[in-house]
mmCIF file with all atom_site columns, C-alpha atoms in Angstrom:
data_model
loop_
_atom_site.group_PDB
_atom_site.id
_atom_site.type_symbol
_atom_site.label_atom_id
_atom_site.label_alt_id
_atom_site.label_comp_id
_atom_site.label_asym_id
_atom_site.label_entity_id
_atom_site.label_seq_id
_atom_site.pdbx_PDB_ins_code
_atom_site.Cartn_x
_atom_site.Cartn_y
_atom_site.Cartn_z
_atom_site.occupancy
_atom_site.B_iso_or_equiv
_atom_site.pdbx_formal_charge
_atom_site.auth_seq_id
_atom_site.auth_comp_id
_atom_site.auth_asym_id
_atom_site.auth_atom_id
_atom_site.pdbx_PDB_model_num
ATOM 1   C CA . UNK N 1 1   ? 51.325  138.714 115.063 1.00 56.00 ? 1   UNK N CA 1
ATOM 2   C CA . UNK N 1 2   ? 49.667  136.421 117.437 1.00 58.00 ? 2   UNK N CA 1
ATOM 3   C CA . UNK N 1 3   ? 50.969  135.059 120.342 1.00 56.00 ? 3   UNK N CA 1
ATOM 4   C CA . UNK N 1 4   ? 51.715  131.071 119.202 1.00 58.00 ? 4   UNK N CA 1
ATOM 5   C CA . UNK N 1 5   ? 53.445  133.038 116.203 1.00 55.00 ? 5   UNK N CA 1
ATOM 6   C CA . UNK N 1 6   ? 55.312  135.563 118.546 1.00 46.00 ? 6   UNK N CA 1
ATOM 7   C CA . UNK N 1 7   ? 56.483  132.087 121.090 1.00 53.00 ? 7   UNK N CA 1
ATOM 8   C CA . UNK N 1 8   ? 57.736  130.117 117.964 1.00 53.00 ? 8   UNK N CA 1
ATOM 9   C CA . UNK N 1 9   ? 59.624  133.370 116.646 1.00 50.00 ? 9   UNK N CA 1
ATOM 10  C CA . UNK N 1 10  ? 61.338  133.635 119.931 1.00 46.00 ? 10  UNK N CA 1
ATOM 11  C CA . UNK N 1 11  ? 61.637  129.701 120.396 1.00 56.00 ? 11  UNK N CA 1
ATOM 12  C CA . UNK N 1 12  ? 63.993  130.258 117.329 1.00 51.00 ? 12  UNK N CA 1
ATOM 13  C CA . UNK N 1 13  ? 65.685  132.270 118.159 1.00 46.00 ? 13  UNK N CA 1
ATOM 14  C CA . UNK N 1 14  ? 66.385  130.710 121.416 1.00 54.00 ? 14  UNK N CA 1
ATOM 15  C CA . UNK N 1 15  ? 67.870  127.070 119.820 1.00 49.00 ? 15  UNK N CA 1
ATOM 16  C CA . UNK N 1 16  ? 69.868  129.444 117.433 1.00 49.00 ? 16  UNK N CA 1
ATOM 17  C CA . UNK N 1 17  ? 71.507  131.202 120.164 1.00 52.00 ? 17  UNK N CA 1
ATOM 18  C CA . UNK N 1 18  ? 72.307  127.754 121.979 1.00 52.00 ? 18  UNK N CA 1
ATOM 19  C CA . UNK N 1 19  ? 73.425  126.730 118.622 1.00 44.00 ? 19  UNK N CA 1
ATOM 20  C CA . UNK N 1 20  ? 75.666  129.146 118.278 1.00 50.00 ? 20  UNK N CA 1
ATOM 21  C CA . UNK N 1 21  ? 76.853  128.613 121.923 1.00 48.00 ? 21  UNK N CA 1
ATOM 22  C CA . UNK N 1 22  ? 77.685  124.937 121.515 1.00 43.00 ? 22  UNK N CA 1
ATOM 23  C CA . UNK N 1 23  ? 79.562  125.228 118.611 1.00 44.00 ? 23  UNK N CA 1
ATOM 24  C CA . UNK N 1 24  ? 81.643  128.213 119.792 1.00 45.00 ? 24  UNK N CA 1
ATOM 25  C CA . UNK N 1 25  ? 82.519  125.751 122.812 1.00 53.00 ? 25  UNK N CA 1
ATOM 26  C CA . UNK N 1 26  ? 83.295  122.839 120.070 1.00 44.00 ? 26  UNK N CA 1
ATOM 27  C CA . UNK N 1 27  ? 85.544  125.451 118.804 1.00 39.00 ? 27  UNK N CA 1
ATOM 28  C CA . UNK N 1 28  ? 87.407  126.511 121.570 1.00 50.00 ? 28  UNK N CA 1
ATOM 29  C CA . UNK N 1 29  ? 87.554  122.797 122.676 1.00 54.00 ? 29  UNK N CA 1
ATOM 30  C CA . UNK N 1 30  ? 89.236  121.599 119.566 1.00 46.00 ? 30  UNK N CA 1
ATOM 31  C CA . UNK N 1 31  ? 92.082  124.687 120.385 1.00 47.00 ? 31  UNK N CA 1
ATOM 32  C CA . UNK N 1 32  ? 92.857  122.715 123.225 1.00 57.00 ? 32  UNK N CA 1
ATOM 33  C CA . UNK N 1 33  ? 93.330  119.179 121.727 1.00 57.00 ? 33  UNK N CA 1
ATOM 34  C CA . UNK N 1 34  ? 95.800  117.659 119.480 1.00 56.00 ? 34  UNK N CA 1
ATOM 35  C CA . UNK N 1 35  ? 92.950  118.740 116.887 1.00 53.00 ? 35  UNK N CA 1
ATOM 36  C CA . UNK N 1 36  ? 94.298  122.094 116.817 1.00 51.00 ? 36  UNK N CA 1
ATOM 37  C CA . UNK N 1 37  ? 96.539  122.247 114.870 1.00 59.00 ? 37  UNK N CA 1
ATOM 38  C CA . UNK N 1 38  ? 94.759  120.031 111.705 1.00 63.00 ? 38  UNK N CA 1
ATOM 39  C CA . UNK N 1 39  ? 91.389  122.237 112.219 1.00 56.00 ? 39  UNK N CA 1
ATOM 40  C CA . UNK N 1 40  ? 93.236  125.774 111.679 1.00 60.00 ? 40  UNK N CA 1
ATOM 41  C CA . UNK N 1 41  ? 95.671  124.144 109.017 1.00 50.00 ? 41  UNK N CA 1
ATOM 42  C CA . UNK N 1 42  ? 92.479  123.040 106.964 1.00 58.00 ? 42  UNK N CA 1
ATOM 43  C CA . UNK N 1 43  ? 90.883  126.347 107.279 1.00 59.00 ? 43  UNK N CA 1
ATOM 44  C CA . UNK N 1 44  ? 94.306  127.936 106.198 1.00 58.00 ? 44  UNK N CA 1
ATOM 45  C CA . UNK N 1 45  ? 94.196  126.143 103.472 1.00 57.00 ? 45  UNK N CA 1
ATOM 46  C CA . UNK N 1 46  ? 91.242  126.723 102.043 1.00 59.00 ? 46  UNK N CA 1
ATOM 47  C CA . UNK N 1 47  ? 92.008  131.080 102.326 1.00 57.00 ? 47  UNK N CA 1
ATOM 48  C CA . UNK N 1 48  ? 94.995  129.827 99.678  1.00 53.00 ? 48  UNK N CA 1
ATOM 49  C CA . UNK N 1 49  ? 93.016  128.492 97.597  1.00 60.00 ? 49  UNK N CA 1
ATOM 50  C CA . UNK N 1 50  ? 91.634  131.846 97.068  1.00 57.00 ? 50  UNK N CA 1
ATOM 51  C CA . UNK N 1 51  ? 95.072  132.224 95.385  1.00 56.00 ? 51  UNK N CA 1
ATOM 52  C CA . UNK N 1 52  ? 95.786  135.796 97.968  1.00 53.00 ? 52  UNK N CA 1
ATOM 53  C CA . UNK N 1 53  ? 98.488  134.429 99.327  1.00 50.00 ? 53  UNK N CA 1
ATOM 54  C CA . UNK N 1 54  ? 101.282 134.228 96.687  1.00 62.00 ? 54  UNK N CA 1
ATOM 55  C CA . UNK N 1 55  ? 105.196 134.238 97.581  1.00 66.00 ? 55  UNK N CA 1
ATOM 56  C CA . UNK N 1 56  ? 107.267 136.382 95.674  1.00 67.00 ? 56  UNK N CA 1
ATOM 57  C CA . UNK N 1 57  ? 108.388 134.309 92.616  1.00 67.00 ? 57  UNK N CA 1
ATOM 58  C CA . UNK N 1 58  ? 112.744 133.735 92.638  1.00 71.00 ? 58  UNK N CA 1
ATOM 59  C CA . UNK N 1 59  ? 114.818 135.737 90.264  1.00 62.00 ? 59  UNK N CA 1
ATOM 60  C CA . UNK N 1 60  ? 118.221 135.273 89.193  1.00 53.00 ? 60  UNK N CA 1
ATOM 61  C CA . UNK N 1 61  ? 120.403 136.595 91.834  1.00 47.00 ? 61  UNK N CA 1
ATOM 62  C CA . UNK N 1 62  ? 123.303 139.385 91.343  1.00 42.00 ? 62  UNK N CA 1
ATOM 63  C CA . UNK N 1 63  ? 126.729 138.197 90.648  1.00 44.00 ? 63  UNK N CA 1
ATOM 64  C CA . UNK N 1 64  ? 128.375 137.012 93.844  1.00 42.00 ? 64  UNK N CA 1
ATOM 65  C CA . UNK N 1 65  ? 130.476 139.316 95.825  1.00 38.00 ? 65  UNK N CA 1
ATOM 66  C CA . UNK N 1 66  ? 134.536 139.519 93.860  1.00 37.00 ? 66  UNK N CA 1
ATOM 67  C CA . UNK N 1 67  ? 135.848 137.421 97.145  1.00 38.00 ? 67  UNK N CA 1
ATOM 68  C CA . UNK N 1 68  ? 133.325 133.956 96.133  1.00 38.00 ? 68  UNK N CA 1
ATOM 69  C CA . UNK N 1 69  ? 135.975 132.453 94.515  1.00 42.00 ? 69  UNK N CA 1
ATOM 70  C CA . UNK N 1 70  ? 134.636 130.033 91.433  1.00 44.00 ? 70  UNK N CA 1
ATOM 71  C CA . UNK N 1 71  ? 133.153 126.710 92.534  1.00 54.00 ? 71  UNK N CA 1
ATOM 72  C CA . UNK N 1 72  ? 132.650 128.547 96.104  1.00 75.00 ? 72  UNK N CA 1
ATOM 73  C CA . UNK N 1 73  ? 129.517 128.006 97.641  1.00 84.00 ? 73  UNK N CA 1
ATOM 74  C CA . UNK N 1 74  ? 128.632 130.081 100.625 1.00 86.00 ? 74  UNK N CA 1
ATOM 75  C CA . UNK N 1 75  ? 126.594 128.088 102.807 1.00 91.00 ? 75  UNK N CA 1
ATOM 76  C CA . UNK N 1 76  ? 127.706 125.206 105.196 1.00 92.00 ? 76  UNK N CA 1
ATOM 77  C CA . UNK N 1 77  ? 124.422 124.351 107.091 1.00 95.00 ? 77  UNK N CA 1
ATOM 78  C CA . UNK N 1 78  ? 124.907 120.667 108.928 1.00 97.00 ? 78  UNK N CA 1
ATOM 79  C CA . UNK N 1 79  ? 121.280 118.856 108.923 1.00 97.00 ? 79  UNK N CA 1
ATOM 80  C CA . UNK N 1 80  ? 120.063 115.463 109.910 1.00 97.00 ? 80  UNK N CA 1
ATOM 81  C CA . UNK N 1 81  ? 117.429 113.461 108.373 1.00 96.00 ? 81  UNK N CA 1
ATOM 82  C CA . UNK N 1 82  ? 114.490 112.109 110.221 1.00 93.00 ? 82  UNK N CA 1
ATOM 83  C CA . UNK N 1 83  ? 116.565 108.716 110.595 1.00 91.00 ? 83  UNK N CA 1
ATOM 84  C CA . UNK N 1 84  ? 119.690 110.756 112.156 1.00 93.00 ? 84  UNK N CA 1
ATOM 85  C CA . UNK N 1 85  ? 121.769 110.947 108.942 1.00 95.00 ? 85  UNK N CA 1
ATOM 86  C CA . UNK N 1 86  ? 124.199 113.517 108.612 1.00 97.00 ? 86  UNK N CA 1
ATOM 87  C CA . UNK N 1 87  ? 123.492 115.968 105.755 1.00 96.00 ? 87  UNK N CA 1
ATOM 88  C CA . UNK N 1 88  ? 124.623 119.855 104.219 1.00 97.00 ? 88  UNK N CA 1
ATOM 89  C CA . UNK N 1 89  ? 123.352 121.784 102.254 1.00 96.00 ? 89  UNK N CA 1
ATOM 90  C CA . UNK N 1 90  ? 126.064 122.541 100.326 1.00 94.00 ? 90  UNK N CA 1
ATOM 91  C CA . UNK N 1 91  ? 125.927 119.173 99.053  1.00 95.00 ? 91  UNK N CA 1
ATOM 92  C CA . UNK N 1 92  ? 123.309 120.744 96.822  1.00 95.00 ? 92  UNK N CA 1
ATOM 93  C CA . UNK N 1 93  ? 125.259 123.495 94.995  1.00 94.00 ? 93  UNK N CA 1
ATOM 94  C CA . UNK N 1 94  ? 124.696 123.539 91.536  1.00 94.00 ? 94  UNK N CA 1
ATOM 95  C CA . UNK N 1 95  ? 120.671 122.764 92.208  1.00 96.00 ? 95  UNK N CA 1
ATOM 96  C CA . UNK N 1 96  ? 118.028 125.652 92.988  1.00 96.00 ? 96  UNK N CA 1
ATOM 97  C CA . UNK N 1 97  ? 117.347 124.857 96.780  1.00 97.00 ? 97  UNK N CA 1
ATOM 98  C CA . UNK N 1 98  ? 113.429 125.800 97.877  1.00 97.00 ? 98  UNK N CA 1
ATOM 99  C CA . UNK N 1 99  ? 114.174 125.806 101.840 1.00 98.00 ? 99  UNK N CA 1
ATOM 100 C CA . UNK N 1 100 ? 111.226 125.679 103.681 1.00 98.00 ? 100 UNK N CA 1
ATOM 101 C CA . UNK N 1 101 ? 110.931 125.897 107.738 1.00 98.00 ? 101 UNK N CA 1
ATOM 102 C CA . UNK N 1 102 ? 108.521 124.334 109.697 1.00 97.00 ? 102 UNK N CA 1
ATOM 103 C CA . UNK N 1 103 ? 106.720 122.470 112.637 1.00 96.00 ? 103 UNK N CA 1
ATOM 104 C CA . UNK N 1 104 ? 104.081 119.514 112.920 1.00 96.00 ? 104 UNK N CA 1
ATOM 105 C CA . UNK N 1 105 ? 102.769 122.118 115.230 1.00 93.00 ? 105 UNK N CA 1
ATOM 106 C CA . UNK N 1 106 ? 102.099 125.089 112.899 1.00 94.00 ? 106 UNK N CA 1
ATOM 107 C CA . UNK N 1 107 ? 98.662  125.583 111.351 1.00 93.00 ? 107 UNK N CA 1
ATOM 108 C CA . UNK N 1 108 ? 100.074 127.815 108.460 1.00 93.00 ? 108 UNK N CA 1
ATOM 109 C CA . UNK N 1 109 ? 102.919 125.053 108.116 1.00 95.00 ? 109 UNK N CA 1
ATOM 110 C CA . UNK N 1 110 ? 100.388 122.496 107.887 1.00 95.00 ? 110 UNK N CA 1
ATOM 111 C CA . UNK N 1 111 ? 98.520  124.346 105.145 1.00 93.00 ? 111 UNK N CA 1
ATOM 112 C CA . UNK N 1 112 ? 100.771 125.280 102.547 1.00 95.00 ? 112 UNK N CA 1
ATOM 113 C CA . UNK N 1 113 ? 102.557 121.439 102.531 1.00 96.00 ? 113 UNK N CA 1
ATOM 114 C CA . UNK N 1 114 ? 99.861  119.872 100.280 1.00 96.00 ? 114 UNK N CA 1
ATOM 115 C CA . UNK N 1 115 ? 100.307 122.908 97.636  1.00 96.00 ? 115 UNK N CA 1
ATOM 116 C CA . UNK N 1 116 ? 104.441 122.342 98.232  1.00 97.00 ? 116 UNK N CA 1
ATOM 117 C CA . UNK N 1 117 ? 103.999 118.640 97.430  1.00 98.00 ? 117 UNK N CA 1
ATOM 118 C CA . UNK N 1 118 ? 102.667 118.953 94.654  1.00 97.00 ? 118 UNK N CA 1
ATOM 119 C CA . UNK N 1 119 ? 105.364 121.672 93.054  1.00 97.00 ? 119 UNK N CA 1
ATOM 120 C CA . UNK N 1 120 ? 107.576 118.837 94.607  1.00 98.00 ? 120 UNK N CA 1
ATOM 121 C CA . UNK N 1 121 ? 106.127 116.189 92.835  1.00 98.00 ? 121 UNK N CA 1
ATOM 122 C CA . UNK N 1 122 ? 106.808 118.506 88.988  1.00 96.00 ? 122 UNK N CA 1
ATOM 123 C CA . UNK N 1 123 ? 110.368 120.111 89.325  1.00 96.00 ? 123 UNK N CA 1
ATOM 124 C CA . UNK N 1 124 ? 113.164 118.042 87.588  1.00 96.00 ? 124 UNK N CA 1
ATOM 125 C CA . UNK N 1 125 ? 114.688 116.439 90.792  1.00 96.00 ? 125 UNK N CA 1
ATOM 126 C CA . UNK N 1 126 ? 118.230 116.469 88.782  1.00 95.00 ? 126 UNK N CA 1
ATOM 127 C CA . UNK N 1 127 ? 118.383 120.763 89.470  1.00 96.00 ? 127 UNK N CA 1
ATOM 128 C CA . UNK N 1 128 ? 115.751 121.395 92.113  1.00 97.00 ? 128 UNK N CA 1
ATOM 129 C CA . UNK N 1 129 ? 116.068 120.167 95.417  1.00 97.00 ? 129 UNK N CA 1
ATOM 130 C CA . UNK N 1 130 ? 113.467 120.644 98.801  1.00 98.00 ? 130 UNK N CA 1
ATOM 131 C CA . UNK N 1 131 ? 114.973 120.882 101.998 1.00 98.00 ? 131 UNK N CA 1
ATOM 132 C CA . UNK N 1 132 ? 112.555 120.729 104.360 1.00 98.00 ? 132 UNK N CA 1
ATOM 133 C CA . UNK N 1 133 ? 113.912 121.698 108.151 1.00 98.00 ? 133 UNK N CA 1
ATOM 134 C CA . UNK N 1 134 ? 111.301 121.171 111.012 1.00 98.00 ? 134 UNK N CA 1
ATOM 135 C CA . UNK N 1 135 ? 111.852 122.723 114.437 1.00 96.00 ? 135 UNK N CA 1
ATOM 136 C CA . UNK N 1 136 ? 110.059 119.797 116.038 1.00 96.00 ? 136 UNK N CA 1
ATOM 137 C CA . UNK N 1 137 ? 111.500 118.933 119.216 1.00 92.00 ? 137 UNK N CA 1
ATOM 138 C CA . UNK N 1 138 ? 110.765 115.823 118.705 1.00 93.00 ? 138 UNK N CA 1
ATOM 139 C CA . UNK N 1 139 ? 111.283 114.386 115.012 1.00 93.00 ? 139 UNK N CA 1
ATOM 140 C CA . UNK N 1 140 ? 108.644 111.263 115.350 1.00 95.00 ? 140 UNK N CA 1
ATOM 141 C CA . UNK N 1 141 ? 105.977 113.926 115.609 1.00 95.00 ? 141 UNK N CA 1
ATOM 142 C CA . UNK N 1 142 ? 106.951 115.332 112.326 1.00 96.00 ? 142 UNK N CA 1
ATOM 143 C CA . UNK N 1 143 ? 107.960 111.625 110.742 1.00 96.00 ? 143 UNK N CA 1
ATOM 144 C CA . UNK N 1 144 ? 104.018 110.812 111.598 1.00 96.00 ? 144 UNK N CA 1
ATOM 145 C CA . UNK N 1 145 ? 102.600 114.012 109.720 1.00 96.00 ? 145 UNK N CA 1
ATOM 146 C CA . UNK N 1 146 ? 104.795 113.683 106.839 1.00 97.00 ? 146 UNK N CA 1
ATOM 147 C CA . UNK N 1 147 ? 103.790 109.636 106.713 1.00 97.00 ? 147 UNK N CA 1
ATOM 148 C CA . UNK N 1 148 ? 99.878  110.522 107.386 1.00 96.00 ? 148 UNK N CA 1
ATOM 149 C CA . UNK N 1 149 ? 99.930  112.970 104.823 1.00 96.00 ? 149 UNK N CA 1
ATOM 150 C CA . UNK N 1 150 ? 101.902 111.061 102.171 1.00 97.00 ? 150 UNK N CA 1
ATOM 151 C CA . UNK N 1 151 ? 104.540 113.378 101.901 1.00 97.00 ? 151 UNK N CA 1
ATOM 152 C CA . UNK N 1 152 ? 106.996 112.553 99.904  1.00 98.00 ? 152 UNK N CA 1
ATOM 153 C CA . UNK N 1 153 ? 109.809 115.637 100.250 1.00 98.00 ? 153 UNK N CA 1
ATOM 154 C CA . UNK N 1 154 ? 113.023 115.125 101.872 1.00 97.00 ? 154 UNK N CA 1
ATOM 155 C CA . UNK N 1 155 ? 112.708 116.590 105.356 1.00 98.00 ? 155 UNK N CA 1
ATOM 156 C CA . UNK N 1 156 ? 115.749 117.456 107.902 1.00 98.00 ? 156 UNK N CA 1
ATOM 157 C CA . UNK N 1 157 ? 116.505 118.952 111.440 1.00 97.00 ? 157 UNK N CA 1
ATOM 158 C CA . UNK N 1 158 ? 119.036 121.408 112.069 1.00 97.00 ? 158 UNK N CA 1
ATOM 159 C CA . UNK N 1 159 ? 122.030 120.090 113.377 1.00 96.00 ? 159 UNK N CA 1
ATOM 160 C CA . UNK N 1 160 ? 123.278 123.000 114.845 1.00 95.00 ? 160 UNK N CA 1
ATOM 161 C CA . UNK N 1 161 ? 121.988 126.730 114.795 1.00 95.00 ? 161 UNK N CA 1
ATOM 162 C CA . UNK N 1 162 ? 120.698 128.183 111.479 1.00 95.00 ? 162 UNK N CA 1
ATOM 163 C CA . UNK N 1 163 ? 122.811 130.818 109.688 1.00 94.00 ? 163 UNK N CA 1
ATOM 164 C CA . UNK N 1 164 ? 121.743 133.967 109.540 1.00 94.00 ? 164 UNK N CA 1
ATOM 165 C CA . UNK N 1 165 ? 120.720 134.136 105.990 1.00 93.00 ? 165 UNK N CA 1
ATOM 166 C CA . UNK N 1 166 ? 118.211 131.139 107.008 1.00 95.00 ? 166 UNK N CA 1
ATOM 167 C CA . UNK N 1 167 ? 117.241 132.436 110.522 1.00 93.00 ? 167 UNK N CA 1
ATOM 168 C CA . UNK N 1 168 ? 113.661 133.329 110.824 1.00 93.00 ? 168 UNK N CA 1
ATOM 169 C CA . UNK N 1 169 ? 111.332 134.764 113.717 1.00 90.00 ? 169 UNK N CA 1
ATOM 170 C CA . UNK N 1 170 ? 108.430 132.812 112.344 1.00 91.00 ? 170 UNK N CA 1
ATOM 171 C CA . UNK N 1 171 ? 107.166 129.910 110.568 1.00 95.00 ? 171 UNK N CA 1
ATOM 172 C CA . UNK N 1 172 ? 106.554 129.133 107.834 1.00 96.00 ? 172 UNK N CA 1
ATOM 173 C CA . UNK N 1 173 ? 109.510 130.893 105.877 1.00 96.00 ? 173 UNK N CA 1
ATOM 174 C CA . UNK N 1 174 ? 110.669 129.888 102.412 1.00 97.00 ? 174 UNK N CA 1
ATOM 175 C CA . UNK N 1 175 ? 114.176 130.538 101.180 1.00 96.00 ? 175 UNK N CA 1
ATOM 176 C CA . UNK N 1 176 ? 114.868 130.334 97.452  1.00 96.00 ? 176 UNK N CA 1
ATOM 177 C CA . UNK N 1 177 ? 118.421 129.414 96.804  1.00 96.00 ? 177 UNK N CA 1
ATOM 178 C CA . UNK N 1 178 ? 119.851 129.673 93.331  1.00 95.00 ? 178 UNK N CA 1
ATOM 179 C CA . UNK N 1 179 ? 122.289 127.280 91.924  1.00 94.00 ? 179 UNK N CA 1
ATOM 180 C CA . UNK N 1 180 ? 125.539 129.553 93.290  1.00 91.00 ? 180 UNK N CA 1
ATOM 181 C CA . UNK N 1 181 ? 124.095 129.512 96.942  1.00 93.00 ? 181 UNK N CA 1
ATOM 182 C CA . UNK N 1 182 ? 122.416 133.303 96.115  1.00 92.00 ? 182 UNK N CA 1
ATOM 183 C CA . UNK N 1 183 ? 119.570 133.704 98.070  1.00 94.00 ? 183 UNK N CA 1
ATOM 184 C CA . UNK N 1 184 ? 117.100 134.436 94.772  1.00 94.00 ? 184 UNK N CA 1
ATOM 185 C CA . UNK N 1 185 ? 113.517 134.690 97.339  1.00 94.00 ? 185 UNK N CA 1
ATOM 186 C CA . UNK N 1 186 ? 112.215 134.857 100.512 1.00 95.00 ? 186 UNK N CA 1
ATOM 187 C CA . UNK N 1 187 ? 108.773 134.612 101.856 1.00 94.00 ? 187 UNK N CA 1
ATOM 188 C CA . UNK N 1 188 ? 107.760 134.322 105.161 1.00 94.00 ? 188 UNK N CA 1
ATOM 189 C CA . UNK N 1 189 ? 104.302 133.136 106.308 1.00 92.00 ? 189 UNK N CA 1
ATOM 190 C CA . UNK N 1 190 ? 102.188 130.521 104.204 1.00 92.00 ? 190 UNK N CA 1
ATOM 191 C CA . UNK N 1 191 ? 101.953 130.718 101.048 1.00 92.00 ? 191 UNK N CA 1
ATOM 192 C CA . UNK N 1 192 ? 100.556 128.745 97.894  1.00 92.00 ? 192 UNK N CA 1
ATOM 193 C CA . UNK N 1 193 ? 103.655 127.406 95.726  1.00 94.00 ? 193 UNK N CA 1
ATOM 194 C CA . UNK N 1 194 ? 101.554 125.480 93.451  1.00 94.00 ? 194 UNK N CA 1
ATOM 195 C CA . UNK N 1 195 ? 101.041 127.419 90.471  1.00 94.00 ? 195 UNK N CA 1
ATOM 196 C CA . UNK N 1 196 ? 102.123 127.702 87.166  1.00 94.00 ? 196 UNK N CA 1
ATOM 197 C CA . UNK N 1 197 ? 104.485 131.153 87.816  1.00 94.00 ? 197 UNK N CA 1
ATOM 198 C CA . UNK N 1 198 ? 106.189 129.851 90.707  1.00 94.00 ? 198 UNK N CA 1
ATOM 199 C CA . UNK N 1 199 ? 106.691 126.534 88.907  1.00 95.00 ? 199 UNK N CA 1
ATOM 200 C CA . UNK N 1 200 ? 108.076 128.301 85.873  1.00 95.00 ? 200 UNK N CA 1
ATOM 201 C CA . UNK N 1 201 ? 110.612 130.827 88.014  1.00 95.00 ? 201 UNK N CA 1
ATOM 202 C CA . UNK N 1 202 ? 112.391 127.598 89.487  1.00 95.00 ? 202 UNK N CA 1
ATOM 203 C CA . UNK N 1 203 ? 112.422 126.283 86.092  1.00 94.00 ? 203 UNK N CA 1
ATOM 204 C CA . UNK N 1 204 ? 114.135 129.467 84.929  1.00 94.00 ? 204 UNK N CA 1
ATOM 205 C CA . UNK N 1 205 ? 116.332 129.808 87.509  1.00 94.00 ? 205 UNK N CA 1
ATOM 206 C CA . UNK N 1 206 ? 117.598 125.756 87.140  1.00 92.00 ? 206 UNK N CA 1
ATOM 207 C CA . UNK N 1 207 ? 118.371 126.964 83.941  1.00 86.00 ? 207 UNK N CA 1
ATOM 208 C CA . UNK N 1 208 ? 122.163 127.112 84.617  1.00 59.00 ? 208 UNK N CA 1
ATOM 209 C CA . UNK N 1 209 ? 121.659 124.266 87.360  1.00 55.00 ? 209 UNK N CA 1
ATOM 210 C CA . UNK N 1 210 ? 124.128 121.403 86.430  1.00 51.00 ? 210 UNK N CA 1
ATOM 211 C CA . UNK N 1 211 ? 123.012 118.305 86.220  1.00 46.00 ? 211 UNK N CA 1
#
């Protein structure tokens, strides 16, 4: 190898090292900006699209303990809309529930909605019902993602603390809720909901859903 050949192999190697360098400081850069948190949520979704991450699908819960009387539904969870409407979840027995929490803030959160929006957009509204509940402090942050996004799901805040049932040490966490207020899944972490299974477990489990 002559020399000019031996300068322009190491000349390569050179602007591919300073390549490297600038957009590893891009990178870390981006973490520190407002641009964090769409970045990571894009790459998040595209490792669902490999289809690894899949919840559990919801199956039709046990009987409910001898002292549920009939009609009784067993969760009173006060909510406000992004407007500051009062709102409970109970209001929804009789219709699966898919609970989802979440933050404008959360890559993973971020990743999985377009995948929930669409499973939104194909249940049969009159026996499934999204709650969405967002742990943003402040709800015009998550009222400008859901309107930049197109989302189209009803979202909420809590309006007081979470029961235990729905309480979660990290986000995103999905709560399947069956028709009697028996918790039929749970999946916590992101997750792709839009596929045919999941689609057709809700379906079976709205089966008894009035409507």
């Amino acid at each position: 190898m002559s020399n000019q050949q031996v300068n322009m192999h190491f000349s390569k190697l050179k602007w591919g090292s300073i390549a490297q360098w600038v957009g590893l400081m891009a990178f870390l850069i981006i973490l520190a900006t407002d641009l964090r948190t769409p970045v990571l949520g894009g790459m998040q979704r595209g490792l669902l699209a490999t289809g690894w991450w899949r919840p559990a699908l919801p199956t039709t819960p046990a009987p409910p303990p001898a002292q549920l009387t009939a009609g009784a539904y067993p969760h009173n969870v006060p909510l406000l809309t992004l407007d500051g409407k009062l709102f409970n979840l109970h209001d929804l027995q009789g219709k699966v529930v898919l609970v989802n929490l979440w933050a404008s803030w959360c890559p993973p959160c971020v990743a999985e909605m377009p995948g929930l929006q669409k499973l939104y957009n194909q249940v049969d509204k009159r026996k499934v019902a999204f709650v969405m509940i967002s742990f943003d402090q402040n709800p015009e942050k998550a009222r400008r993602l859901l309107a930049r996004k197109g989302y189209t799901f009803p979202a909420y805040l809590p309006a007081a603390p979470l029961p235990p049932v729905f309480e979660s040490e990290s986000i995103p966490t999905t709560i399947i809720v069956g028709p009697d207020g028996q918790i039929a899944a749970r999946h916590e972490g992101m997750a792709d909901y839009d596929t045919p299974e999941f689609k057709a477990a809700l379906e079976k489990l709205a089966g008894s859903a009035r409507l």
